[in-house]
């Protein structure tokens, strides 16, 4: 019974959504991008050095790009949220009665009786008017709010962790079959990542594995095709 209550009272998976999304996106992109670059160059190269160089360059550029992109995008989201908060504060100061009515209408639409909805709106307004409107009118809460620095560091670190795996493959696997072993190892890495992400997020493992395998195969297959189409040996 105690163990059941512990599970019941455990935090919901949605609390992990922000950092999990950034970490999975970064690691998946790290594996897929660096492996695709390595496969593309390997398809047009007869020596190992150009493959390793391209993979390292892709790893460094990708990690920095991922971190910068995540920071900019999340910062933009945060700026919009801050602007809405300022606007909501102003509306509460200038037209409190209208805002109270709007809050009551929201609760009424969710199933409360009109009198009950107004009562709830009044009590929540007395307790924390801004918090009630941010949560119930704008849909903002601590779970949904992302941290730009946290997201950037998580994405950059995850991309690096994912990209290092294909890099090791280019360094140590036989050159003759490098394209195929790169693909196979990248798919294995993606499957492991998809399974871990699914377990962490409480979703279906098989669905996640099929998804990453399908799109990973397409990305790496097209990269290899580009290398073959150029028909140039990189030396």
PDB file of C-alpha atoms in Angstrom:
ATOM      1  CA  UNK A   1       0.000   0.000   0.000  1.00  0.00           C
ATOM      2  CA  UNK A   2       2.857   2.343   0.891  1.00  0.00           C
ATOM      3  CA  UNK A   3       4.636   1.617  -2.399  1.00  0.00           C
ATOM      4  CA  UNK A   4       1.379   2.201  -4.277  1.00  0.00           C
ATOM      5  CA  UNK A   5       0.916   5.564  -2.550  1.00  0.00           C
ATOM      6  CA  UNK A   6       4.511   6.547  -3.368  1.00  0.00           C
ATOM      7  CA  UNK A   7       3.868   5.841  -7.061  1.00  0.00           C
ATOM      8  CA  UNK A   8       0.546   7.660  -6.906  1.00  0.00           C
ATOM      9  CA  UNK A   9       2.106  10.751  -5.344  1.00  0.00           C
ATOM     10  CA  UNK A  10       5.146  10.764  -7.646  1.00  0.00           C
ATOM     11  CA  UNK A  11       5.556  13.806  -9.953  1.00  0.00           C
ATOM     12  CA  UNK A  12       3.784  13.557 -13.292  1.00  0.00           C
ATOM     13  CA  UNK A  13       5.750  13.079 -16.506  1.00  0.00           C
ATOM     14  CA  UNK A  14       4.773  16.558 -17.735  1.00  0.00           C
ATOM     15  CA  UNK A  15       7.188  18.004 -15.167  1.00  0.00           C
ATOM     16  CA  UNK A  16      10.014  16.548 -17.264  1.00  0.00           C
ATOM     17  CA  UNK A  17       8.741  17.821 -20.603  1.00  0.00           C
ATOM     18  CA  UNK A  18      10.934  20.927 -21.007  1.00  0.00           C
ATOM     19  CA  UNK A  19      14.322  19.429 -20.251  1.00  0.00           C
ATOM     20  CA  UNK A  20      13.418  16.067 -21.796  1.00  0.00           C
ATOM     21  CA  UNK A  21      12.402  17.691 -25.086  1.00  0.00           C
ATOM     22  CA  UNK A  22      15.634  19.675 -25.280  1.00  0.00           C
ATOM     23  CA  UNK A  23      17.808  16.697 -24.310  1.00  0.00           C
ATOM     24  CA  UNK A  24      16.155  14.242 -26.701  1.00  0.00           C
ATOM     25  CA  UNK A  25      16.183  16.745 -29.552  1.00  0.00           C
ATOM     26  CA  UNK A  26      19.864  17.507 -28.964  1.00  0.00           C
ATOM     27  CA  UNK A  27      20.998  13.892 -28.650  1.00  0.00           C
ATOM     28  CA  UNK A  28      18.915  12.738 -31.600  1.00  0.00           C
ATOM     29  CA  UNK A  29      20.226  15.561 -33.774  1.00  0.00           C
ATOM     30  CA  UNK A  30      23.781  14.894 -32.589  1.00  0.00           C
ATOM     31  CA  UNK A  31      23.648  11.224 -33.572  1.00  0.00           C
ATOM     32  CA  UNK A  32      21.791  11.799 -36.813  1.00  0.00           C
ATOM     33  CA  UNK A  33      23.626  14.900 -38.041  1.00  0.00           C
ATOM     34  CA  UNK A  34      27.152  13.703 -37.391  1.00  0.00           C
ATOM     35  CA  UNK A  35      26.420  10.197 -38.654  1.00  0.00           C
ATOM     36  CA  UNK A  36      24.818  11.593 -41.811  1.00  0.00           C
ATOM     37  CA  UNK A  37      27.783  13.882 -42.453  1.00  0.00           C
ATOM     38  CA  UNK A  38      30.208  11.015 -41.897  1.00  0.00           C
ATOM     39  CA  UNK A  39      28.256   8.696 -44.197  1.00  0.00           C
ATOM     40  CA  UNK A  40      27.985  11.359 -46.901  1.00  0.00           C
ATOM     41  CA  UNK A  41      31.723  12.078 -46.857  1.00  0.00           C
ATOM     42  CA  UNK A  42      32.593   8.389 -46.546  1.00  0.00           C
ATOM     43  CA  UNK A  43      30.602   7.739 -49.713  1.00  0.00           C
ATOM     44  CA  UNK A  44      32.885  10.141 -51.582  1.00  0.00           C
ATOM     45  CA  UNK A  45      36.191   9.403 -49.855  1.00  0.00           C
ATOM     46  CA  UNK A  46      38.854   6.714 -50.003  1.00  0.00           C
ATOM     47  CA  UNK A  47      40.738   7.870 -46.884  1.00  0.00           C
ATOM     48  CA  UNK A  48      39.757   8.271 -43.233  1.00  0.00           C
ATOM     49  CA  UNK A  49      41.093  11.776 -42.499  1.00  0.00           C
ATOM     50  CA  UNK A  50      38.462  13.753 -44.478  1.00  0.00           C
ATOM     51  CA  UNK A  51      35.691  11.729 -42.838  1.00  0.00           C
ATOM     52  CA  UNK A  52      36.992  12.391 -39.333  1.00  0.00           C
ATOM     53  CA  UNK A  53      37.575  16.083 -40.085  1.00  0.00           C
ATOM     54  CA  UNK A  54      34.062  16.544 -41.468  1.00  0.00           C
ATOM     55  CA  UNK A  55      32.568  14.673 -38.516  1.00  0.00           C
ATOM     56  CA  UNK A  56      34.442  16.778 -35.938  1.00  0.00           C
ATOM     57  CA  UNK A  57      33.488  19.984 -37.747  1.00  0.00           C
ATOM     58  CA  UNK A  58      29.856  18.897 -37.889  1.00  0.00           C
ATOM     59  CA  UNK A  59      29.903  17.959 -34.216  1.00  0.00           C
ATOM     60  CA  UNK A  60      31.322  21.292 -33.041  1.00  0.00           C
ATOM     61  CA  UNK A  61      29.189  23.417 -35.355  1.00  0.00           C
ATOM     62  CA  UNK A  62      26.065  21.413 -34.584  1.00  0.00           C
ATOM     63  CA  UNK A  63      26.474  21.611 -30.806  1.00  0.00           C
ATOM     64  CA  UNK A  64      27.011  25.379 -30.889  1.00  0.00           C
ATOM     65  CA  UNK A  65      24.189  25.883 -33.366  1.00  0.00           C
ATOM     66  CA  UNK A  66      21.829  23.741 -31.338  1.00  0.00           C
ATOM     67  CA  UNK A  67      22.611  25.603 -28.106  1.00  0.00           C
ATOM     68  CA  UNK A  68      22.317  29.024 -29.754  1.00  0.00           C
ATOM     69  CA  UNK A  69      19.131  28.118 -31.584  1.00  0.00           C
ATOM     70  CA  UNK A  70      17.507  26.707 -28.472  1.00  0.00           C
ATOM     71  CA  UNK A  71      18.481  29.790 -26.457  1.00  0.00           C
ATOM     72  CA  UNK A  72      17.094  32.178 -29.073  1.00  0.00           C
ATOM     73  CA  UNK A  73      13.850  30.270 -29.587  1.00  0.00           C
ATOM     74  CA  UNK A  74      13.130  29.802 -25.883  1.00  0.00           C
ATOM     75  CA  UNK A  75      14.088  33.422 -25.181  1.00  0.00           C
ATOM     76  CA  UNK A  76      11.589  34.523 -27.820  1.00  0.00           C
ATOM     77  CA  UNK A  77       8.924  32.412 -26.148  1.00  0.00           C
ATOM     78  CA  UNK A  78       9.848  33.912 -22.773  1.00  0.00           C
ATOM     79  CA  UNK A  79       9.666  37.448 -24.179  1.00  0.00           C
ATOM     80  CA  UNK A  80       6.139  36.783 -25.439  1.00  0.00           C
ATOM     81  CA  UNK A  81       5.128  35.401 -22.046  1.00  0.00           C
ATOM     82  CA  UNK A  82       6.593  38.437 -20.236  1.00  0.00           C
ATOM     83  CA  UNK A  83       4.769  40.800 -22.592  1.00  0.00           C
ATOM     84  CA  UNK A  84       1.489  38.993 -21.882  1.00  0.00           C
ATOM     85  CA  UNK A  85       2.117  39.171 -18.134  1.00  0.00           C
ATOM     86  CA  UNK A  86       2.685  42.935 -18.332  1.00  0.00           C
ATOM     87  CA  UNK A  87      -0.464  43.337 -20.399  1.00  0.00           C
ATOM     88  CA  UNK A  88      -2.484  41.232 -17.962  1.00  0.00           C
ATOM     89  CA  UNK A  89      -1.272  43.317 -15.010  1.00  0.00           C
ATOM     90  CA  UNK A  90      -2.359  46.464 -16.825  1.00  0.00           C
ATOM     91  CA  UNK A  91      -5.786  45.030 -17.624  1.00  0.00           C
ATOM     92  CA  UNK A  92      -6.307  44.001 -13.992  1.00  0.00           C
ATOM     93  CA  UNK A  93      -5.510  47.534 -12.888  1.00  0.00           C
ATOM     94  CA  UNK A  94      -7.624  49.294 -15.512  1.00  0.00           C
ATOM     95  CA  UNK A  95     -10.683  47.016 -15.735  1.00  0.00           C
ATOM     96  CA  UNK A  96     -10.834  44.603 -12.774  1.00  0.00           C
ATOM     97  CA  UNK A  97     -14.578  43.979 -13.098  1.00  0.00           C
ATOM     98  CA  UNK A  98     -14.278  42.940 -16.736  1.00  0.00           C
ATOM     99  CA  UNK A  99     -11.344  40.665 -15.901  1.00  0.00           C
ATOM    100  CA  UNK A 100     -13.337  39.111 -13.070  1.00  0.00           C
ATOM    101  CA  UNK A 101     -16.215  38.427 -15.444  1.00  0.00           C
ATOM    102  CA  UNK A 102     -13.835  36.902 -17.988  1.00  0.00           C
ATOM    103  CA  UNK A 103     -12.374  34.598 -15.352  1.00  0.00           C
ATOM    104  CA  UNK A 104     -15.851  33.509 -14.263  1.00  0.00           C
ATOM    105  CA  UNK A 105     -16.793  32.762 -17.870  1.00  0.00           C
ATOM    106  CA  UNK A 106     -13.744  30.528 -18.210  1.00  0.00           C
ATOM    107  CA  UNK A 107     -14.792  28.461 -15.201  1.00  0.00           C
ATOM    108  CA  UNK A 108     -18.353  28.351 -16.434  1.00  0.00           C
ATOM    109  CA  UNK A 109     -17.167  26.977 -19.790  1.00  0.00           C
ATOM    110  CA  UNK A 110     -15.317  24.268 -17.903  1.00  0.00           C
ATOM    111  CA  UNK A 111     -18.516  23.023 -16.328  1.00  0.00           C
ATOM    112  CA  UNK A 112     -19.231  25.099 -13.222  1.00  0.00           C
ATOM    113  CA  UNK A 113     -22.610  26.678 -12.624  1.00  0.00           C
ATOM    114  CA  UNK A 114     -22.727  30.422 -13.230  1.00  0.00           C
ATOM    115  CA  UNK A 115     -23.026  31.271  -9.542  1.00  0.00           C
ATOM    116  CA  UNK A 116     -20.277  28.834  -8.580  1.00  0.00           C
ATOM    117  CA  UNK A 117     -18.000  30.089 -11.357  1.00  0.00           C
ATOM    118  CA  UNK A 118     -18.363  33.681 -10.151  1.00  0.00           C
ATOM    119  CA  UNK A 119     -17.734  32.627  -6.553  1.00  0.00           C
ATOM    120  CA  UNK A 120     -14.575  30.744  -7.532  1.00  0.00           C
ATOM    121  CA  UNK A 121     -13.403  33.674  -9.658  1.00  0.00           C
ATOM    122  CA  UNK A 122     -13.898  36.118  -6.776  1.00  0.00           C
ATOM    123  CA  UNK A 123     -12.078  33.941  -4.251  1.00  0.00           C
ATOM    124  CA  UNK A 124      -9.140  33.286  -6.576  1.00  0.00           C
ATOM    125  CA  UNK A 125      -8.971  36.976  -7.464  1.00  0.00           C
ATOM    126  CA  UNK A 126      -8.803  37.882  -3.787  1.00  0.00           C
ATOM    127  CA  UNK A 127      -6.069  35.297  -3.245  1.00  0.00           C
ATOM    128  CA  UNK A 128      -3.927  35.957  -6.352  1.00  0.00           C
ATOM    129  CA  UNK A 129      -5.634  37.755  -9.233  1.00  0.00           C
ATOM    130  CA  UNK A 130      -2.633  37.794 -11.555  1.00  0.00           C
ATOM    131  CA  UNK A 131      -1.783  34.151 -10.899  1.00  0.00           C
ATOM    132  CA  UNK A 132      -5.343  33.059 -11.604  1.00  0.00           C
ATOM    133  CA  UNK A 133      -5.481  34.902 -14.919  1.00  0.00           C
ATOM    134  CA  UNK A 134      -2.029  33.723 -16.024  1.00  0.00           C
ATOM    135  CA  UNK A 135      -2.939  30.131 -15.267  1.00  0.00           C
ATOM    136  CA  UNK A 136      -6.545  29.952 -16.411  1.00  0.00           C
ATOM    137  CA  UNK A 137      -6.805  32.673 -19.066  1.00  0.00           C
ATOM    138  CA  UNK A 138      -3.341  32.510 -20.669  1.00  0.00           C
ATOM    139  CA  UNK A 139      -2.363  28.934 -19.781  1.00  0.00           C
ATOM    140  CA  UNK A 140       0.945  29.935 -18.165  1.00  0.00           C
ATOM    141  CA  UNK A 141       2.358  28.007 -15.235  1.00  0.00           C
ATOM    142  CA  UNK A 142       5.699  26.913 -13.798  1.00  0.00           C
ATOM    143  CA  UNK A 143       5.660  23.667 -15.778  1.00  0.00           C
ATOM    144  CA  UNK A 144       5.116  25.283 -19.170  1.00  0.00           C
ATOM    145  CA  UNK A 145       7.609  28.093 -18.652  1.00  0.00           C
ATOM    146  CA  UNK A 146      10.997  27.224 -20.137  1.00  0.00           C
ATOM    147  CA  UNK A 147      14.414  28.491 -19.063  1.00  0.00           C
ATOM    148  CA  UNK A 148      16.545  29.668 -22.036  1.00  0.00           C
ATOM    149  CA  UNK A 149      19.893  28.934 -20.375  1.00  0.00           C
ATOM    150  CA  UNK A 150      18.748  25.526 -19.167  1.00  0.00           C
ATOM    151  CA  UNK A 151      17.362  24.630 -22.574  1.00  0.00           C
ATOM    152  CA  UNK A 152      20.514  25.817 -24.375  1.00  0.00           C
ATOM    153  CA  UNK A 153      22.889  23.902 -22.090  1.00  0.00           C
ATOM    154  CA  UNK A 154      20.756  20.765 -22.250  1.00  0.00           C
ATOM    155  CA  UNK A 155      20.557  20.849 -26.051  1.00  0.00           C
ATOM    156  CA  UNK A 156      24.253  21.627 -26.571  1.00  0.00           C
ATOM    157  CA  UNK A 157      25.419  18.990 -24.116  1.00  0.00           C
ATOM    158  CA  UNK A 158      22.994  16.404 -25.484  1.00  0.00           C
ATOM    159  CA  UNK A 159      24.058  17.105 -29.080  1.00  0.00           C
ATOM    160  CA  UNK A 160      27.709  16.664 -28.079  1.00  0.00           C
ATOM    161  CA  UNK A 161      26.965  13.410 -26.252  1.00  0.00           C
ATOM    162  CA  UNK A 162      25.049  12.094 -29.252  1.00  0.00           C
ATOM    163  CA  UNK A 163      27.589  13.296 -31.820  1.00  0.00           C
ATOM    164  CA  UNK A 164      30.555  11.730 -30.032  1.00  0.00           C
ATOM    165  CA  UNK A 165      29.176   8.257 -30.712  1.00  0.00           C
ATOM    166  CA  UNK A 166      29.378   8.446 -34.556  1.00  0.00           C
ATOM    167  CA  UNK A 167      32.746  10.203 -34.190  1.00  0.00           C
ATOM    168  CA  UNK A 168      34.133   7.187 -32.338  1.00  0.00           C
ATOM    169  CA  UNK A 169      32.809   5.012 -35.137  1.00  0.00           C
ATOM    170  CA  UNK A 170      34.694   7.029 -37.777  1.00  0.00           C
ATOM    171  CA  UNK A 171      37.871   6.769 -35.719  1.00  0.00           C
ATOM    172  CA  UNK A 172      37.910   3.050 -34.998  1.00  0.00           C
ATOM    173  CA  UNK A 173      35.656   1.118 -37.388  1.00  0.00           C
ATOM    174  CA  UNK A 174      37.110  -0.404 -40.590  1.00  0.00           C
ATOM    175  CA  UNK A 175      37.217   2.095 -43.452  1.00  0.00           C
ATOM    176  CA  UNK A 176      36.102  -0.411 -46.105  1.00  0.00           C
ATOM    177  CA  UNK A 177      32.681  -0.930 -44.554  1.00  0.00           C
ATOM    178  CA  UNK A 178      32.457   2.381 -42.705  1.00  0.00           C
ATOM    179  CA  UNK A 179      29.273   3.566 -44.434  1.00  0.00           C
ATOM    180  CA  UNK A 180      27.351   0.484 -43.386  1.00  0.00           C
ATOM    181  CA  UNK A 181      28.759   0.219 -39.873  1.00  0.00           C
ATOM    182  CA  UNK A 182      28.090   3.921 -39.339  1.00  0.00           C
ATOM    183  CA  UNK A 183      24.483   3.419 -40.336  1.00  0.00           C
ATOM    184  CA  UNK A 184      24.099   0.319 -38.164  1.00  0.00           C
ATOM    185  CA  UNK A 185      25.714   1.874 -35.096  1.00  0.00           C
ATOM    186  CA  UNK A 186      23.745   5.125 -35.510  1.00  0.00           C
ATOM    187  CA  UNK A 187      20.475   3.202 -35.716  1.00  0.00           C
ATOM    188  CA  UNK A 188      21.398   1.278 -32.557  1.00  0.00           C
ATOM    189  CA  UNK A 189      22.202   4.547 -30.772  1.00  0.00           C
ATOM    190  CA  UNK A 190      18.922   6.069 -31.948  1.00  0.00           C
ATOM    191  CA  UNK A 191      16.942   3.037 -30.803  1.00  0.00           C
ATOM    192  CA  UNK A 192      18.528   3.219 -27.349  1.00  0.00           C
ATOM    193  CA  UNK A 193      17.844   6.964 -27.182  1.00  0.00           C
ATOM    194  CA  UNK A 194      14.252   6.530 -28.309  1.00  0.00           C
ATOM    195  CA  UNK A 195      13.642   3.788 -25.762  1.00  0.00           C
ATOM    196  CA  UNK A 196      15.180   5.784 -22.905  1.00  0.00           C
ATOM    197  CA  UNK A 197      13.211   8.897 -23.852  1.00  0.00           C
ATOM    198  CA  UNK A 198       9.992   6.902 -24.043  1.00  0.00           C
ATOM    199  CA  UNK A 199      10.576   5.305 -20.644  1.00  0.00           C
ATOM    200  CA  UNK A 200      11.488   8.645 -19.078  1.00  0.00           C
ATOM    201  CA  UNK A 201       8.441  10.318 -20.579  1.00  0.00           C
ATOM    202  CA  UNK A 202       6.093   7.434 -19.819  1.00  0.00           C
ATOM    203  CA  UNK A 203       5.163   6.785 -23.468  1.00  0.00           C
ATOM    204  CA  UNK A 204       5.263   3.681 -25.679  1.00  0.00           C
ATOM    205  CA  UNK A 205       8.757   2.356 -26.383  1.00  0.00           C
ATOM    206  CA  UNK A 206       7.943   0.600 -29.657  1.00  0.00           C
ATOM    207  CA  UNK A 207       6.387   3.702 -31.194  1.00  0.00           C
ATOM    208  CA  UNK A 208       9.448   5.784 -30.303  1.00  0.00           C
ATOM    209  CA  UNK A 209      11.848   3.158 -31.681  1.00  0.00           C
ATOM    210  CA  UNK A 210       9.990   2.876 -34.996  1.00  0.00           C
ATOM    211  CA  UNK A 211       9.881   6.658 -35.330  1.00  0.00           C
ATOM    212  CA  UNK A 212      13.613   7.244 -34.828  1.00  0.00           C
ATOM    213  CA  UNK A 213      14.556   4.245 -36.975  1.00  0.00           C
ATOM    214  CA  UNK A 214      12.380   5.356 -39.883  1.00  0.00           C
ATOM    215  CA  UNK A 215      13.498   8.976 -39.995  1.00  0.00           C
ATOM    216  CA  UNK A 216      17.112   8.099 -39.204  1.00  0.00           C
ATOM    217  CA  UNK A 217      17.232   5.694 -42.144  1.00  0.00           C
ATOM    218  CA  UNK A 218      15.828   8.340 -44.497  1.00  0.00           C
ATOM    219  CA  UNK A 219      18.297  11.021 -43.341  1.00  0.00           C
ATOM    220  CA  UNK A 220      21.382   8.824 -43.548  1.00  0.00           C
ATOM    221  CA  UNK A 221      20.259   7.198 -46.797  1.00  0.00           C
ATOM    222  CA  UNK A 222      19.839  10.567 -48.498  1.00  0.00           C
ATOM    223  CA  UNK A 223      23.216  11.708 -47.157  1.00  0.00           C
ATOM    224  CA  UNK A 224      24.902   8.634 -48.627  1.00  0.00           C
ATOM    225  CA  UNK A 225      23.095   9.257 -51.918  1.00  0.00           C
ATOM    226  CA  UNK A 226      24.489  12.805 -52.082  1.00  0.00           C
ATOM    227  CA  UNK A 227      27.989  11.455 -51.608  1.00  0.00           C
ATOM    228  CA  UNK A 228      27.531   8.927 -54.388  1.00  0.00           C
ATOM    229  CA  UNK A 229      25.945  11.465 -56.776  1.00  0.00           C
ATOM    230  CA  UNK A 230      28.951  13.762 -56.576  1.00  0.00           C
ATOM    231  CA  UNK A 231      31.139  10.915 -57.742  1.00  0.00           C
ATOM    232  CA  UNK A 232      34.244  12.614 -56.331  1.00  0.00           C
ATOM    233  CA  UNK A 233      36.895  10.971 -54.210  1.00  0.00           C
ATOM    234  CA  UNK A 234      37.853  13.262 -51.343  1.00  0.00           C
ATOM    235  CA  UNK A 235      41.525  12.800 -50.569  1.00  0.00           C
TER     236      UNK A 235
END
